[in-house]
Coordinates of C-alpha atoms and ligand atoms in Angstrom, one line a residue:
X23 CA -66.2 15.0 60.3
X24 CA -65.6 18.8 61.2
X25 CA -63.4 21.0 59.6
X26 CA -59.5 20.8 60.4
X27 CA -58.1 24.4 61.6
X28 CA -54.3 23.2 60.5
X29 CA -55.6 24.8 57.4
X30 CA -56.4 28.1 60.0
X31 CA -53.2 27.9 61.5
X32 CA -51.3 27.6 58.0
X33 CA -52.7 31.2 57.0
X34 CA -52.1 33.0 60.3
X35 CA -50.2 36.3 60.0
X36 CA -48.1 35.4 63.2
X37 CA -46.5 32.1 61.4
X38 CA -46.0 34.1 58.1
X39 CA -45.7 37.5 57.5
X40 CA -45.2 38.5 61.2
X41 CA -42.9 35.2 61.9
X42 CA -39.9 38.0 62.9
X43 CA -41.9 39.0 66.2
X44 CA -43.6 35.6 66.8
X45 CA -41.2 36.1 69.9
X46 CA -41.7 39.6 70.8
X47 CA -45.7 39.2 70.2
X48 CA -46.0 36.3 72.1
X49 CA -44.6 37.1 75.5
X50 CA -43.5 33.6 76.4
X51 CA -41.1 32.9 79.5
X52 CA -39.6 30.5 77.5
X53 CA -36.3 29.8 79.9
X54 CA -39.0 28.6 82.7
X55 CA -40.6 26.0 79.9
X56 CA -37.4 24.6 79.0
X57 CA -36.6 24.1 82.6
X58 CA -39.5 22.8 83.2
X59 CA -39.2 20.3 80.0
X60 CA -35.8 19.5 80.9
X61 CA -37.1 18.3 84.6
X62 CA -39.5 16.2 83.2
X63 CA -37.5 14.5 81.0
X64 CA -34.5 14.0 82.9
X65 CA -37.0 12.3 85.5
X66 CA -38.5 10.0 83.2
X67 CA -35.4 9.6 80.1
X68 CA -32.0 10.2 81.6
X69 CA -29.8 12.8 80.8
X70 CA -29.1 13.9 77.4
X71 CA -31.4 12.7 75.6
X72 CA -33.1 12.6 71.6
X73 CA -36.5 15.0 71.8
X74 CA -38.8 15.9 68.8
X75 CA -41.0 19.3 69.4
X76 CA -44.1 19.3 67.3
X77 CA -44.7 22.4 65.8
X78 CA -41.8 23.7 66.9
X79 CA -42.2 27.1 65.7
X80 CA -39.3 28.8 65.7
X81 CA -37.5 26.8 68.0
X82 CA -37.5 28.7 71.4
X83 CA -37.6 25.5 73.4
X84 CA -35.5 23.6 71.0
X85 CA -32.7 26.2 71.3
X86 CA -32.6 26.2 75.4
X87 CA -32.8 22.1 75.5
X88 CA -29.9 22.0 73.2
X89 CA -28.2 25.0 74.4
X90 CA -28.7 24.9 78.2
X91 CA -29.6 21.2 78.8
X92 CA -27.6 19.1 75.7
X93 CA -29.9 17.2 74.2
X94 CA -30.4 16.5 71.1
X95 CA -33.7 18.2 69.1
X96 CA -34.8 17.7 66.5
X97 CA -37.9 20.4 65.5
X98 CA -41.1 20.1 62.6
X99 CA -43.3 22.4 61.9
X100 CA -45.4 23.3 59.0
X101 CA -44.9 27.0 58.1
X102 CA -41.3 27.4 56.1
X103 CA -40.9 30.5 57.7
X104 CA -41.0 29.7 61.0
X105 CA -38.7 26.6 60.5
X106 CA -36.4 28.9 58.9
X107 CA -36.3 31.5 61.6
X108 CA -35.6 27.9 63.8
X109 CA -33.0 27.0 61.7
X110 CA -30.6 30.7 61.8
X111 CA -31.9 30.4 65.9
X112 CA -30.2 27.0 66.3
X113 CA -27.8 25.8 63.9
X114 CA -26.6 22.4 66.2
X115 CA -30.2 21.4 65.5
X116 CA -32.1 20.1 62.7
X117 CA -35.9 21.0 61.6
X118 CA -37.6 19.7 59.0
X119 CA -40.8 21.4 57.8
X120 CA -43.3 19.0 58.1
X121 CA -47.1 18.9 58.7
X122 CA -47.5 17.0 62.5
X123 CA -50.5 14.8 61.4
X124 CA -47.8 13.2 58.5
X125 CA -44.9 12.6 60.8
X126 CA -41.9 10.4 58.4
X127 CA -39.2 10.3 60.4
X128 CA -36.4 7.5 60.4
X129 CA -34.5 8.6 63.9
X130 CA -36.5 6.8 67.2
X131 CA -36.9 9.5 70.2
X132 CA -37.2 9.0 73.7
X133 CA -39.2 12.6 74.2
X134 CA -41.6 14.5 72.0
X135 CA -43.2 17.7 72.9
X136 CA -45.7 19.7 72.0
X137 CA -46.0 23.4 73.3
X138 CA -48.6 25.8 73.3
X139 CA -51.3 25.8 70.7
X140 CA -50.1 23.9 68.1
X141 CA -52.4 20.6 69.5
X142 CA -55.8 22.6 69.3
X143 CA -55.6 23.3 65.4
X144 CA -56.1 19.4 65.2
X145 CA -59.2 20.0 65.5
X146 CA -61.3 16.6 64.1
X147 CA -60.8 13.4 64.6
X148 CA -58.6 12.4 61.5
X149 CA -56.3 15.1 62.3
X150 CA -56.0 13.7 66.4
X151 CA -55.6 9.9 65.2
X152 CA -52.9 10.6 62.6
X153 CA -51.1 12.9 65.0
X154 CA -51.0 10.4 67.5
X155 CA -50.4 7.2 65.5
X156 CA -47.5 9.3 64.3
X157 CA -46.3 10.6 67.7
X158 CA -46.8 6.6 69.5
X159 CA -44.5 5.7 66.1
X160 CA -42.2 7.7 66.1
X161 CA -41.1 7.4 70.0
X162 CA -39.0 4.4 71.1
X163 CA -41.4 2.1 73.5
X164 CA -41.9 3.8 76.5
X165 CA -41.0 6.9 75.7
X166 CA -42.8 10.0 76.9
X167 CA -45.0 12.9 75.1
X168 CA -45.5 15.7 77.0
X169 CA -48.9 17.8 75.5
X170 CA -49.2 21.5 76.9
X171 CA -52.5 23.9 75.9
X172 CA -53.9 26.0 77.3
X173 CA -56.8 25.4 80.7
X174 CA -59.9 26.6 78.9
X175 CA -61.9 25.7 81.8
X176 CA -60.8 28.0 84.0
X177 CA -63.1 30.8 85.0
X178 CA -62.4 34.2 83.1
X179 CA -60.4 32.6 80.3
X180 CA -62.6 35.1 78.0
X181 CA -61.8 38.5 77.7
X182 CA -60.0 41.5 76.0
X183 CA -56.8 43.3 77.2
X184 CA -53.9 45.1 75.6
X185 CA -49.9 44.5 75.9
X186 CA -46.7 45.8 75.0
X187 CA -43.6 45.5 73.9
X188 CA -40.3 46.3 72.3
X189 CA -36.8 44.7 71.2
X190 CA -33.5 46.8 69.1
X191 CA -36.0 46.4 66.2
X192 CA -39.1 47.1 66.5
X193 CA -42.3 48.1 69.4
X194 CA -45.4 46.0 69.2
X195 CA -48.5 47.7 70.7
X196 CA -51.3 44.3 70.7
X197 CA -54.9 44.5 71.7
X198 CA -56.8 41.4 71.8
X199 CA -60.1 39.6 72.1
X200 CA -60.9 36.3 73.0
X201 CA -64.6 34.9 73.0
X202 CA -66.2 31.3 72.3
X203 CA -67.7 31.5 68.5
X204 CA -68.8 27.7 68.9
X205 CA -69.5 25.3 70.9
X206 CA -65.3 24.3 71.8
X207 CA -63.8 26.7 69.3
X208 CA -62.3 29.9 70.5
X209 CA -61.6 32.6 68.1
X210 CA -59.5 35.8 69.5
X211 CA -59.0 38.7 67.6
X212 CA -55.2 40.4 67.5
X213 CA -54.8 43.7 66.3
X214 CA -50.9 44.7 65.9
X215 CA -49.5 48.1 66.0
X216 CA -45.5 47.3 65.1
X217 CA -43.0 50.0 64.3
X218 CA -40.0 49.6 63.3
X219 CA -37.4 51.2 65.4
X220 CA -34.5 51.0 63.0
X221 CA -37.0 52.9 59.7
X222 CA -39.7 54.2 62.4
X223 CA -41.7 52.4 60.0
X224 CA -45.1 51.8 61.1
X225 CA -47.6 48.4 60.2
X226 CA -50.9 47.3 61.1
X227 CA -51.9 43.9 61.1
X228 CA -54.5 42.1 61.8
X229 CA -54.9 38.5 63.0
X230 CA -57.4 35.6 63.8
X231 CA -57.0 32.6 65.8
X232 CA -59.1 29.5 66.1
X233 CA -58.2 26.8 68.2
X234 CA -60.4 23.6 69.4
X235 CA -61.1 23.5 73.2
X236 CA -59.9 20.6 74.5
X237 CA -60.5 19.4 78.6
X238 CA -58.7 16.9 80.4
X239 CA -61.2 14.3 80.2
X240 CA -61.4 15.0 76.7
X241 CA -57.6 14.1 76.1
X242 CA -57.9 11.6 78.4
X243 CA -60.2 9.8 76.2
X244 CA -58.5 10.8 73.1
X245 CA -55.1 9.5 74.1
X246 CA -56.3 5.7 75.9
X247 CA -54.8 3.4 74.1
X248 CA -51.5 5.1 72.3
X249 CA -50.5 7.1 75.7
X250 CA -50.6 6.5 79.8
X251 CA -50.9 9.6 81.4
X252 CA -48.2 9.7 84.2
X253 CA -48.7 13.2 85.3
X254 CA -50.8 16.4 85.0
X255 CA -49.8 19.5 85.9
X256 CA -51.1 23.3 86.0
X257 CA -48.3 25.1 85.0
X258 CA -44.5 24.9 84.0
X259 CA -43.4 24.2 87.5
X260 CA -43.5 20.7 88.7
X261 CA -45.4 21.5 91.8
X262 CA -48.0 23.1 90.2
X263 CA -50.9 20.4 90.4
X264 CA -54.0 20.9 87.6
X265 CA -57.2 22.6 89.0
X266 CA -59.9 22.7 86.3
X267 CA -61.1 25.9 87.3
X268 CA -57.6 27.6 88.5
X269 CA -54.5 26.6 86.3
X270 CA -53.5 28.7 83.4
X271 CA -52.4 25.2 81.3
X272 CA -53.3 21.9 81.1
X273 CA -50.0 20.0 80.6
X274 CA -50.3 16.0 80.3
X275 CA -46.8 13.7 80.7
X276 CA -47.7 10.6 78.8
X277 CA -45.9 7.2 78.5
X278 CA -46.0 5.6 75.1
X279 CA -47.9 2.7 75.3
X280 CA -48.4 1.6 72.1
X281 CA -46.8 -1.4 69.8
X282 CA -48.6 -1.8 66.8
X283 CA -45.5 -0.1 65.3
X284 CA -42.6 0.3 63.6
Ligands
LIG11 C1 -48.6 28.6 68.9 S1 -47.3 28.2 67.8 C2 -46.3 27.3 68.9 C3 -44.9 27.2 68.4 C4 -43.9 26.6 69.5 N1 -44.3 25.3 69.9 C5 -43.8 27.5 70.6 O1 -44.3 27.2 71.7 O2 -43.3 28.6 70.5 C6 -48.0 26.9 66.8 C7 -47.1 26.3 65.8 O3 -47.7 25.1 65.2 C8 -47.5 25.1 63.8 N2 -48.5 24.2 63.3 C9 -49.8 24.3 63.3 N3 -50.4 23.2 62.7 C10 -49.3 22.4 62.3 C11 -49.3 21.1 61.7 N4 -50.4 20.5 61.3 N5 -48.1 20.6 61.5 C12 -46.9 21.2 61.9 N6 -46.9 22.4 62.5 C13 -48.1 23.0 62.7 C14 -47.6 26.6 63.4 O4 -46.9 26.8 62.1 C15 -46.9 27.3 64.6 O5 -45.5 27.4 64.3

């Protein structure tokens, strides 16, 4: 069995010591997500309904779908700083720190979500099954898991650029380089200029990440049995259709399907 990169994502600088500009490092557009997740599940759930985000980080999405859409959300993740940072973002929530491949939860959901990278760190297949024996568990029947990474088939997804950008607090100058190490694993390199504007203090960190490569038929395979894929899309926009070789993500809207619970 391969080596698991939770134990990776655990160490990262970004979910520890740089936690306080996960946000302004990461450059998400996180009101288009929640929209996006908030379409989906008021198309499939209803309308206010109970979601779980898996690996919730520190609760971007959580905050908006409480905050802008009224459900209720309930957010895990592994790294006690981030679930703090999650907790001061959104106190109508609750978050629980908890590792995703040892889900104990008594409360049923009818959505769980899982953004970003947080599904390639599962990286063998111990790791998948218990994740998704825990996910198909801890859904009511029928409810629906909807899995975003990242499209790393599509051409040019390797390379090395630069961004920027600043808050009140502090100005992040970030280079970084992606490349395939392995066969499936990508590793990309982040080097962090921060200073902070209210010292004009000035760091420099230094960060790896190492995620699995996952395809569509891959998750396809993976997820027969627990999971019917309803849809696939390309992007957050629910007319953005998946194209192997063109879409930025690879986001899968699955119908629990499994009853060997509970
Ligand atoms: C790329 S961040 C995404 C965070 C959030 N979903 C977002 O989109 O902002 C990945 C998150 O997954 C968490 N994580 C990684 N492996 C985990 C595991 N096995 N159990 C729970 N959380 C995990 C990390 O601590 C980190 O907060």
């Amino acid at each position: 069995m391969g080596k698991s990169l939770v134990e990776h994502a655990r160490s990262k600088l970004l979910y520890n010591e740089l936690s306080t500009v996960y946000d302004l490092a990461a450059f998400h557009n996180t009101k288009r997500e929640a929209a996006f997740l908030n379409n989906i599940v008021r198309r499939y759930c209803g309308k206010s309904i109970k979601i779980l985000d898996l690996g919730c980080g520190v609760g971007r999405h959580v905050e908006l779908l409480h905050r802008l859409y009224d459900h209720s959300v309930t957010g895990i993740d592994i790294s006690r700083r981030m679930v703090a940072l999650a907790r001061r973002r959104c106190p109508g929530c609750s978050f629980r720190r908890m590792d995703i491949r040892k889900i104990r939860l008594a409360k049923r959901f009818d959505a769980a979500i899982c953004m970003w990278t947080t599904f390639n760190y599962l990286s063998n297949k111990s790791d998948l099954n218990r994740f998704l024996d825990g996910v198909a568990r801890v859904l009511s029947p029928s409810g629906i898991f909807i899995l975003d990474l990242k499209n790393y088939s599509k051409k040019g997804a390797w390379c090395c650029y630069s961004r920027e950008s600043a808050d009140k607090n502090y100005r992040i100058r970030l280079f970084i380089e992606k490349k395939i190490i392995k066969r499936r694993i990508n590793e990309a390199i982040y080097v962090y200029f921060i200073r902070d504007l209210r010292n004009n203090r000035k760091f420099l960190a230094l960060d790896q990440e190492l995620n699995k490569i996952y395809g569509l038929r891959e998750v396809r395979s993976i997820t027969r049995g627990r999971f019917k894929v309803l849809k696939v899309f390309g992007d957050y926009n629910t007319d953005s259709k998946y194209e192997a070789r063109r879409s930025d993500r690879l986001i899968l809207v699955m119908r629990n399907v499994n009853d060997k619970r509970r």
